[in-house]
GROMACS .gro file of C-alpha atoms in nm:
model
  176
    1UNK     CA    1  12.147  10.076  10.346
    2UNK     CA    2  12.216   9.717  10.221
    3UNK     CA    3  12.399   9.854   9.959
    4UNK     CA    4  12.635   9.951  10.209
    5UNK     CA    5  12.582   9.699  10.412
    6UNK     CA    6  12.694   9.415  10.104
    7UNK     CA    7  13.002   9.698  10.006
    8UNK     CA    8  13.120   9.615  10.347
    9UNK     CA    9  13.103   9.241  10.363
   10UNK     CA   10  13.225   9.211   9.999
   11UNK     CA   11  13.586   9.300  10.186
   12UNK     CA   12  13.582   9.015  10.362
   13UNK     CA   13  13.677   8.737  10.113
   14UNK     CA   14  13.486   8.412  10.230
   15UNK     CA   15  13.250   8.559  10.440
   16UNK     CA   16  12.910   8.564  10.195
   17UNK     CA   17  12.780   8.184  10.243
   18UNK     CA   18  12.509   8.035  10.188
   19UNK     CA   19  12.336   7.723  10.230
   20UNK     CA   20  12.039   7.810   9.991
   21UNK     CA   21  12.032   7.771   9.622
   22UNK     CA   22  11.697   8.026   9.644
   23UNK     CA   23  11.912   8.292   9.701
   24UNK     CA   24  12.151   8.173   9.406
   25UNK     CA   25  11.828   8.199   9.202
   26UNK     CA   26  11.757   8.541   9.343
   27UNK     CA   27  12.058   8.720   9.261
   28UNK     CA   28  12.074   8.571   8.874
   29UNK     CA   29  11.725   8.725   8.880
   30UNK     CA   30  11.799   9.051   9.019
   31UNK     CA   31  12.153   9.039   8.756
   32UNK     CA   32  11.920   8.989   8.490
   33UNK     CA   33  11.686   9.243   8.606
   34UNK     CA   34  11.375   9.067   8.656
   35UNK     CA   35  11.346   9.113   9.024
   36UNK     CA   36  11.549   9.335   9.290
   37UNK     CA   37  11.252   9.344   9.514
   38UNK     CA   38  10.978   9.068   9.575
   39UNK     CA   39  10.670   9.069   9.743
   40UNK     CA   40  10.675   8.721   9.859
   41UNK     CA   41  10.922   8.392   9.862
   42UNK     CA   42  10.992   8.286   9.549
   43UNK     CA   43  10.902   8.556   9.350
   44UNK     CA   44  11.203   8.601   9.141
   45UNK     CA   45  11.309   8.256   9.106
   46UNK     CA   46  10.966   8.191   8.976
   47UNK     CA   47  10.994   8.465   8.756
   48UNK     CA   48  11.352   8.347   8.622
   49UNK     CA   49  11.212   7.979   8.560
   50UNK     CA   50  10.922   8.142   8.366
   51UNK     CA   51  11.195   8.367   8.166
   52UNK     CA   52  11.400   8.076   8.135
   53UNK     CA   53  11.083   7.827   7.993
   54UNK     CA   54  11.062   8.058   7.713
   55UNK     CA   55  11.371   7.959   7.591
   56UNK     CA   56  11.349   7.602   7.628
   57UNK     CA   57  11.018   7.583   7.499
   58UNK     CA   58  11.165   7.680   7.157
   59UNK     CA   59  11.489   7.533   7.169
   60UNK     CA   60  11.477   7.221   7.416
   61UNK     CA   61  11.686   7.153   7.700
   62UNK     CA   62  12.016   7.026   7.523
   63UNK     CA   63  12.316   7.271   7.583
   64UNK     CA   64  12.669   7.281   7.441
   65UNK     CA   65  12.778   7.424   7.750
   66UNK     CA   66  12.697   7.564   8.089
   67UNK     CA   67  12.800   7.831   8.350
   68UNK     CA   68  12.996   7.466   8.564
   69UNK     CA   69  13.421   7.485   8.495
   70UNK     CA   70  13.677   7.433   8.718
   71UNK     CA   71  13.663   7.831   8.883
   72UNK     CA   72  13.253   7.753   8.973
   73UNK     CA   73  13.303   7.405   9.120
   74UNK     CA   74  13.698   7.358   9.204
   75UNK     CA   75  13.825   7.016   9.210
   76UNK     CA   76  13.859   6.917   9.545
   77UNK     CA   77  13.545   7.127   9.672
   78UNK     CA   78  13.187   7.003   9.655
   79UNK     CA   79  13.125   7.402   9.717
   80UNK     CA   80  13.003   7.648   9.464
   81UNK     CA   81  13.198   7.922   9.415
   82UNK     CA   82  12.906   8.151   9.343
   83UNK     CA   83  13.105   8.468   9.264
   84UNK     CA   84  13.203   8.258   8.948
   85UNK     CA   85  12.943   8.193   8.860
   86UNK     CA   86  12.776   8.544   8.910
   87UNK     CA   87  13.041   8.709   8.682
   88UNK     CA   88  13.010   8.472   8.402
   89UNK     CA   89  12.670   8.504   8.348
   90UNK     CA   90  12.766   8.885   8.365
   91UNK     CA   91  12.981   8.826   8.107
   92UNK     CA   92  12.726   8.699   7.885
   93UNK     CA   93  12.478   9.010   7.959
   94UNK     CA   94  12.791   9.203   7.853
   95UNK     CA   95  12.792   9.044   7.552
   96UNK     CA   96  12.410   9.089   7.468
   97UNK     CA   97  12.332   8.736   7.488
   98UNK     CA   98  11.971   8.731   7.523
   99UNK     CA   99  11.836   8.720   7.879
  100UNK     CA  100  11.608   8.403   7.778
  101UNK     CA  101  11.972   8.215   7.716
  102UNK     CA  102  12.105   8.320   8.027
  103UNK     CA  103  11.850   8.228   8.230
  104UNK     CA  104  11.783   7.888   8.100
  105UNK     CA  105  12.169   7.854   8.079
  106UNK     CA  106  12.169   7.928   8.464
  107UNK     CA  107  11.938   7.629   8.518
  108UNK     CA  108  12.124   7.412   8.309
  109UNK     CA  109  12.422   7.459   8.515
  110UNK     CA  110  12.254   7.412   8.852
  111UNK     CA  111  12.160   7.037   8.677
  112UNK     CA  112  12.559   7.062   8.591
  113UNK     CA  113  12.626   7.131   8.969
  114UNK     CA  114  12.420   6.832   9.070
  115UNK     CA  115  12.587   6.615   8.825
  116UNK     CA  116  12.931   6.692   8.909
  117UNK     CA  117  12.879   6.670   9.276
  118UNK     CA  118  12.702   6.318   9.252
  119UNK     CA  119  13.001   6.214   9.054
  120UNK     CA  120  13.265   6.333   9.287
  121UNK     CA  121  13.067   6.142   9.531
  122UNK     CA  122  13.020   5.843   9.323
  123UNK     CA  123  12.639   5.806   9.452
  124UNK     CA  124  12.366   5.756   9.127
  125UNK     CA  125  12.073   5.737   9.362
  126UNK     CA  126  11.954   6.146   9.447
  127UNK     CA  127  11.652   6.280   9.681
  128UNK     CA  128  11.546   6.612   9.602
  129UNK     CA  129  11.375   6.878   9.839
  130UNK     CA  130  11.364   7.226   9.926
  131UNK     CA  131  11.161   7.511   9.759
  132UNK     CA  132  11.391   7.529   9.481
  133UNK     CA  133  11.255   7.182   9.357
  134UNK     CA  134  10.908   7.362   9.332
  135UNK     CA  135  11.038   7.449   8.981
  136UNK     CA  136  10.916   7.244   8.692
  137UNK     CA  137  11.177   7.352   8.462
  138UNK     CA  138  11.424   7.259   8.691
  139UNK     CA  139  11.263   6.888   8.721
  140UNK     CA  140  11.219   6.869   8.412
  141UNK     CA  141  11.618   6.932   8.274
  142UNK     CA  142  11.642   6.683   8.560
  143UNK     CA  143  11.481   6.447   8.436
  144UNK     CA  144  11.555   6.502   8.074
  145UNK     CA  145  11.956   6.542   8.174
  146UNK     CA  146  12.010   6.302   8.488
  147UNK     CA  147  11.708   6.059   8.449
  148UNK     CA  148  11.871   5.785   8.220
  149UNK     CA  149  12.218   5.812   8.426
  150UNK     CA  150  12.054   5.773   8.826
  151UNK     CA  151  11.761   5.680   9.036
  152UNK     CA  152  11.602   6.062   9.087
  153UNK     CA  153  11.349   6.093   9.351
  154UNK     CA  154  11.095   6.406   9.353
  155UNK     CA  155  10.831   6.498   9.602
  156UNK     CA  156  10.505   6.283   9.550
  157UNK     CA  157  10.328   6.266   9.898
  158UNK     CA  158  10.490   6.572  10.055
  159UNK     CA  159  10.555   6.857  10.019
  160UNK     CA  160  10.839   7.025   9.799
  161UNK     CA  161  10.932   7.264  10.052
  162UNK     CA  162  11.211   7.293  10.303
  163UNK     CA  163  10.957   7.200  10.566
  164UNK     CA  164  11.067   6.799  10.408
  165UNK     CA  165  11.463   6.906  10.457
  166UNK     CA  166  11.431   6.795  10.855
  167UNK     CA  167  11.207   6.479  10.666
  168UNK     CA  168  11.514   6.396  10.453
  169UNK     CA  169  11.766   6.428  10.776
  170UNK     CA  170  11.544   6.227  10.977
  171UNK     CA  171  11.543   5.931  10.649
  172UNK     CA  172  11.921   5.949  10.633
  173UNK     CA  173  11.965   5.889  10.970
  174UNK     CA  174  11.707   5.624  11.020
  175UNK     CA  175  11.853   5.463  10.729
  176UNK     CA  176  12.217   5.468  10.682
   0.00000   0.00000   0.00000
């Protein structure tokens, strides 16, 4: 039924959006077969990060290149064209690169993704929450990749969860 369901909407150029990098992390886990179906939130990104820690537990977190070019994050769009992105880490499974690459490859680009976008937007000072800052591998290429470069700030007194999003709305507007 959702298979049919996602047939359907996949005719409708532009109509799969999302908001939520989670569900990013979800499908790169279900493409590399870790996870189709979870038992609670978080399941399968946790299981990529864990897939993807192997990797850079051998081999750090410096990489020649990510899954970020020009058809993933256009230009003039601070928008991630995640269909992209989805087929070239496809194309990488095709080619038998090891799922440990891919996976730690995929959270190298999402560091890529915040780089770019707090370039385009010439800001060097960057808040993070949301459940997908819950991942330590993530924070940690952040730190390791973004940390010399701009003034990162991580969850210390609250929570990392998107119950801190309406927090972070509430600081913005109080402040700017």
């Amino acid at each position: 039924q959702e298979w049919s369901l996602y047939q359907k909407l996949l005719l409708q150029p532009g109509q799969l959006m999302t908001s939520s990098v989670g569900r990013i992390f979800d499908a790169v886990a279900s493409l590399l077969g870790i996870a189709d179906k979870v038992s609670y939130e978080g399941e399968a990104a946790m299981l990529l990060e864990h897939l993807a820690r192997r990797y850079c537990n051998q081999h750090g977190f410096d990489f020649k290149e990510g899954y970020i070019n020009e058809k993933v994050l256009p230009a003039n769009t601070l928008q991630i064209n995640t269909g992209q992105l989805l087929t070239h880490i496809v194309q990488d499974l095709n080619k038998g690169i090891a799922s440990e690459f891919v996976a730690a490859k995929f959270h190298y680009s999402m560091v890529k993704v915040i780089h770019v976008i707090s370039s385009r937007l010439k800001i060097n000072t960057i808040a993070f929450s949301g459940g997908v800052f819950q991942n330590t591998l993530l924070l940690d290429m952040l730190q390791h990749q973004l940390g010399p470069k701009y003034q990162l700030f991580l969850h210390r007194q609250l929570s990392p969860n998107d119950e801190n999003i309406s927090f972070g709305q509430w600081a913005h507007y109080a402040f700017a």
